[in-house]
XYZ file of C-alpha atoms in Angstrom:
337
model
C 42.509 -79.410 142.275
C 44.379 -79.554 145.313
C 46.956 -81.624 143.698
C 47.427 -79.573 140.580
C 50.571 -77.259 140.390
C 49.481 -73.716 140.083
C 52.719 -72.638 138.561
C 52.437 -75.478 135.814
C 48.959 -74.258 135.212
C 49.963 -70.580 134.777
C 52.949 -71.716 132.742
C 50.623 -73.769 130.296
C 48.405 -70.760 130.089
C 51.022 -68.205 129.446
C 50.706 -66.870 125.974
C 53.449 -65.296 123.520
C 52.948 -62.051 121.430
C 51.303 -62.238 118.112
C 54.669 -60.881 116.554
C 56.675 -63.793 118.113
C 54.100 -66.243 116.675
C 54.064 -64.789 113.458
C 58.086 -65.008 113.232
C 57.730 -68.619 114.117
C 55.211 -69.477 111.329
C 57.274 -67.335 108.912
C 60.385 -69.522 109.808
C 58.075 -72.631 109.296
C 57.530 -71.627 105.738
C 61.242 -71.783 104.768
C 64.643 -70.153 105.622
C 65.072 -67.998 103.507
C 61.671 -67.550 102.527
C 60.425 -68.856 98.959
C 60.060 -65.782 96.657
C 56.262 -66.239 96.405
C 55.719 -66.248 100.098
C 55.297 -63.040 102.186
C 56.219 -63.045 105.832
C 53.565 -63.767 108.364
C 52.311 -60.719 110.392
C 51.185 -60.275 113.692
C 47.793 -59.303 112.233
C 47.603 -62.494 110.344
C 47.948 -64.240 113.667
C 44.572 -62.447 114.582
C 42.964 -63.799 111.475
C 44.189 -67.311 112.576
C 42.419 -66.897 115.946
C 39.138 -65.664 114.323
C 39.478 -68.756 111.836
C 39.591 -71.138 115.016
C 43.140 -72.297 114.501
C 44.605 -70.655 117.526
C 43.040 -69.661 120.974
C 42.648 -66.325 122.189
C 44.488 -65.752 125.338
C 44.258 -62.101 125.731
C 45.582 -58.859 124.494
C 44.627 -56.817 121.598
C 42.069 -58.831 119.458
C 43.842 -57.834 116.230
C 47.441 -58.809 117.902
C 46.344 -61.374 120.328
C 48.329 -63.420 122.848
C 48.494 -67.143 121.594
C 49.721 -70.519 123.144
C 53.280 -71.417 121.921
C 52.487 -75.149 121.705
C 49.447 -74.232 119.349
C 51.865 -72.160 117.246
C 54.441 -75.002 117.086
C 51.612 -77.399 116.176
C 50.301 -75.181 113.462
C 54.001 -74.637 112.248
C 54.513 -78.391 111.901
C 51.488 -78.809 109.551
C 52.544 -79.682 106.081
C 49.626 -77.604 104.451
C 50.604 -74.414 106.404
C 51.032 -72.540 103.304
C 47.494 -73.439 102.126
C 45.930 -72.642 105.573
C 47.550 -69.298 105.403
C 46.257 -68.717 101.761
C 42.700 -69.633 103.044
C 42.585 -67.727 106.363
C 45.057 -64.823 106.217
C 43.990 -61.809 103.660
C 46.834 -59.796 102.593
C 47.501 -55.967 101.728
C 48.665 -54.815 98.484
C 52.486 -55.004 99.226
C 52.105 -58.690 100.529
C 49.832 -59.541 97.537
C 52.407 -58.479 95.069
C 54.791 -60.905 97.002
C 52.288 -63.615 96.825
C 51.771 -63.321 93.038
C 55.550 -62.593 92.640
C 55.360 -59.369 90.855
C 56.029 -55.584 91.273
C 53.686 -53.595 93.298
C 52.702 -51.654 90.187
C 51.698 -54.696 88.395
C 49.462 -55.953 91.115
C 47.791 -52.578 91.102
C 47.240 -53.386 87.360
C 45.517 -56.550 88.203
C 43.250 -54.673 90.607
C 42.511 -52.088 87.562
C 41.680 -55.148 85.438
C 39.035 -56.208 87.836
C 40.487 -59.719 88.320
C 40.451 -59.029 92.116
C 38.260 -57.199 94.516
C 38.876 -56.198 98.102
C 37.546 -58.572 100.826
C 38.153 -56.391 103.572
C 39.819 -53.106 104.809
C 42.040 -52.295 107.654
C 43.108 -48.670 109.253
C 46.776 -48.513 109.218
C 48.425 -45.688 111.127
C 51.389 -44.512 109.176
C 51.937 -41.503 111.921
C 54.444 -39.324 110.127
C 53.274 -40.284 106.584
C 49.905 -38.778 107.187
C 47.841 -40.648 110.128
C 45.466 -43.402 109.459
C 44.932 -44.817 106.071
C 42.528 -47.393 104.902
C 44.352 -50.112 103.185
C 42.468 -52.966 101.074
C 42.902 -56.497 101.775
C 42.684 -59.286 99.346
C 42.002 -63.199 99.447
C 45.134 -64.756 99.368
C 43.739 -67.944 97.528
C 42.276 -65.870 94.853
C 45.729 -64.277 94.342
C 47.210 -67.606 94.053
C 44.637 -68.855 91.526
C 45.312 -65.805 89.223
C 47.531 -67.829 86.924
C 45.241 -70.680 86.901
C 42.294 -68.271 85.924
C 44.091 -66.155 83.581
C 46.382 -68.841 81.763
C 46.763 -66.454 78.553
C 48.900 -64.151 80.596
C 52.614 -64.994 80.508
C 53.031 -64.796 84.224
C 56.759 -65.791 84.087
C 57.364 -62.816 81.960
C 55.455 -60.507 84.177
C 57.611 -61.767 87.107
C 60.712 -61.267 85.430
C 60.063 -57.763 83.957
C 62.879 -55.324 84.588
C 62.576 -52.098 86.707
C 61.114 -49.411 84.820
C 59.756 -51.559 81.985
C 56.018 -51.791 81.080
C 54.469 -55.072 81.696
C 51.932 -56.800 79.300
C 49.360 -56.268 82.066
C 49.246 -52.563 81.481
C 48.151 -53.175 77.838
C 44.966 -55.152 78.911
C 41.534 -53.713 78.943
C 39.694 -53.873 82.398
C 36.669 -56.379 82.648
C 33.240 -54.515 82.253
C 30.991 -54.568 85.167
C 29.383 -57.907 85.229
C 31.768 -58.951 82.371
C 33.813 -61.642 84.218
C 32.182 -64.500 82.157
C 33.669 -67.510 80.532
C 32.482 -69.625 77.619
C 32.828 -73.463 77.710
C 36.252 -73.213 76.040
C 37.267 -70.721 78.917
C 36.348 -73.131 81.578
C 38.304 -75.909 79.476
C 41.500 -73.523 79.574
C 40.987 -72.924 83.209
C 41.001 -76.736 84.074
C 43.515 -77.542 81.436
C 41.078 -79.971 79.596
C 39.321 -80.294 76.326
C 35.917 -78.489 75.931
C 34.372 -81.920 75.512
C 35.285 -82.660 79.124
C 33.354 -79.617 80.214
C 30.399 -80.388 78.316
C 30.384 -83.811 80.112
C 30.738 -82.031 83.746
C 27.844 -80.124 83.048
C 25.832 -82.901 81.779
C 26.813 -85.229 84.515
C 26.870 -82.770 87.617
C 23.615 -81.149 88.418
C 25.309 -78.595 90.628
C 27.638 -77.185 87.781
C 26.918 -73.571 87.563
C 24.159 -72.189 85.409
C 24.813 -70.009 82.579
C 24.369 -66.269 83.243
C 24.449 -64.949 79.630
C 25.011 -66.150 76.124
C 22.918 -68.688 74.095
C 22.053 -72.476 74.448
C 25.045 -73.061 71.878
C 27.565 -70.573 73.545
C 26.537 -70.072 77.097
C 28.491 -67.849 79.345
C 29.183 -68.718 83.027
C 30.265 -66.536 85.872
C 34.053 -66.979 86.205
C 34.153 -67.034 90.033
C 31.161 -69.576 90.316
C 33.026 -71.716 87.808
C 36.262 -71.554 89.691
C 34.720 -72.392 92.904
C 32.877 -75.300 91.340
C 36.149 -76.497 89.921
C 37.964 -76.164 93.270
C 35.106 -78.218 94.998
C 35.413 -81.101 92.510
C 39.031 -81.354 92.662
C 39.283 -80.431 88.947
C 41.847 -77.517 89.835
C 44.056 -76.969 92.848
C 45.440 -73.514 94.335
C 49.166 -73.152 93.681
C 50.972 -73.427 96.966
C 53.942 -71.702 95.910
C 57.228 -72.073 93.850
C 58.796 -75.371 93.176
C 62.196 -75.226 95.214
C 65.146 -77.113 93.514
C 68.307 -78.300 95.094
C 71.563 -77.630 92.909
C 74.723 -79.308 93.809
C 77.725 -78.001 92.075
C 81.428 -79.192 92.596
C 83.980 -76.597 92.431
C 87.621 -76.784 90.867
C 88.865 -78.385 94.108
C 86.281 -81.084 93.921
C 84.166 -79.936 97.031
C 80.446 -79.944 96.714
C 78.450 -76.962 97.393
C 74.561 -77.127 97.724
C 72.396 -73.991 96.570
C 68.555 -73.527 96.397
C 66.839 -72.138 93.342
C 63.053 -71.047 93.664
C 60.711 -71.695 90.686
C 63.484 -73.573 88.570
C 63.007 -73.615 84.862
C 64.869 -76.291 82.861
C 65.005 -75.699 79.003
C 66.469 -78.346 77.171
C 68.168 -77.875 73.741
C 66.836 -79.078 70.688
C 69.887 -80.938 69.570
C 72.992 -82.618 71.121
C 75.232 -79.599 70.213
C 73.019 -77.003 71.947
C 73.376 -75.956 75.646
C 70.727 -76.720 78.169
C 69.689 -73.939 80.383
C 68.693 -73.803 84.109
C 67.202 -70.613 85.586
C 65.780 -70.015 88.853
C 65.624 -67.345 91.950
C 68.526 -67.937 94.347
C 69.199 -66.016 97.430
C 71.794 -63.094 97.071
C 74.050 -65.179 99.488
C 73.622 -68.313 97.363
C 74.034 -66.024 94.160
C 77.248 -64.711 95.418
C 78.581 -68.115 96.301
C 77.780 -69.437 92.975
C 79.579 -66.532 91.234
C 82.609 -67.415 93.198
C 82.359 -71.028 91.644
C 81.213 -70.206 88.337
C 82.848 -67.235 86.595
C 80.795 -65.576 83.653
C 81.376 -66.957 80.315
C 83.545 -69.760 81.838
C 83.136 -73.196 82.956
C 84.156 -72.944 86.474
C 82.010 -75.634 88.185
C 80.571 -79.129 87.468
C 76.938 -79.819 88.036
C 76.607 -83.017 90.317
C 72.950 -83.332 91.203
C 69.602 -81.373 90.423
C 66.496 -82.423 92.665
C 63.018 -80.959 93.051
C 60.157 -82.103 95.428
C 58.037 -84.758 93.635
C 60.521 -85.600 90.963
C 63.375 -87.951 90.684
C 66.769 -86.367 91.126
C 68.695 -85.728 87.908
C 72.313 -86.826 87.993
C 73.785 -84.676 85.302
C 77.633 -84.551 85.271
C 78.679 -81.542 83.171
C 80.303 -78.425 83.385
C 78.226 -75.021 84.280
C 78.610 -71.575 83.622
C 76.445 -68.383 83.920
C 74.812 -66.972 80.983
C 72.400 -64.621 82.493
C 72.061 -62.701 85.905
C 69.577 -59.787 86.689
C 67.353 -58.248 89.239
C 63.856 -58.036 88.327
C 61.452 -55.155 88.972
C 60.015 -56.957 91.891
C 63.394 -57.016 93.606
C 64.171 -60.849 93.239
C 67.587 -61.836 91.660
C 67.177 -64.382 88.755
C 70.078 -66.647 87.471
C 70.467 -68.566 84.311
C 73.032 -71.383 84.091
C 74.061 -73.175 80.910
């Protein structure tokens, strides 16, 4: 103890504010943020402390002081997005960002009974009427919506124009106790055949029991089925959008690198048609691309297209913009030929 350096001990225990920690975790998710990732907030740091991932060093328990080295270690984790989904509930605006839709469309999801609040928090809006109770939603359940409801065209919901009615508004809410699925529904969620689900039910004694239906057409609680599929690695939680790197060469030959979130490559049916690549660039990248590629003209050449987990595509060929619009959720989507 006598040999210990008091200043070094104090420095090791000196915490950083929750807002600073949140900014560092947000930066670790990517700069700029992917389109389906909300910023990490100071209150999220409080949830990470309660989950045992960070140590409370003082301050407001909701917005605690934490150790910078622990924050740095958490930021280096490759599964940071999954950790945030498991441990940090989201308010409605953040939930809409996580799902990649307009806030009004997220409200439709709640109306349909596909999500229920897991907690509430009081937020003081001061000039806007004082303290308001805000519902919080499980981020993992939000991420699983496109898995649990595969019949919805989520790409169309995410790209609906401002002021337009999305397909969610025309769907009927789930009746109380009606969130049930048949064996065929379980198969759709797991993206397997119905026979595979019948086999799982026979081989696994912990497969959820039917809650309704008949012996021939049993019905299962959807949440129980999803929990079982997750526990047995039959499905996974989508961590976020795929990020593609697009390398274009301008008229002068210089290469320019751009990022596209949630890229979608549509190949033409015949050699005479045009292949199309769409995705969500940042406003800055979209402006730089516009300087290289004039609408309706071939102003640049595609050198390379790469996405994590896939082999890069070297596709020499001219590029032009065929569509550019801002969706109702605020994102800018670009389509190239």
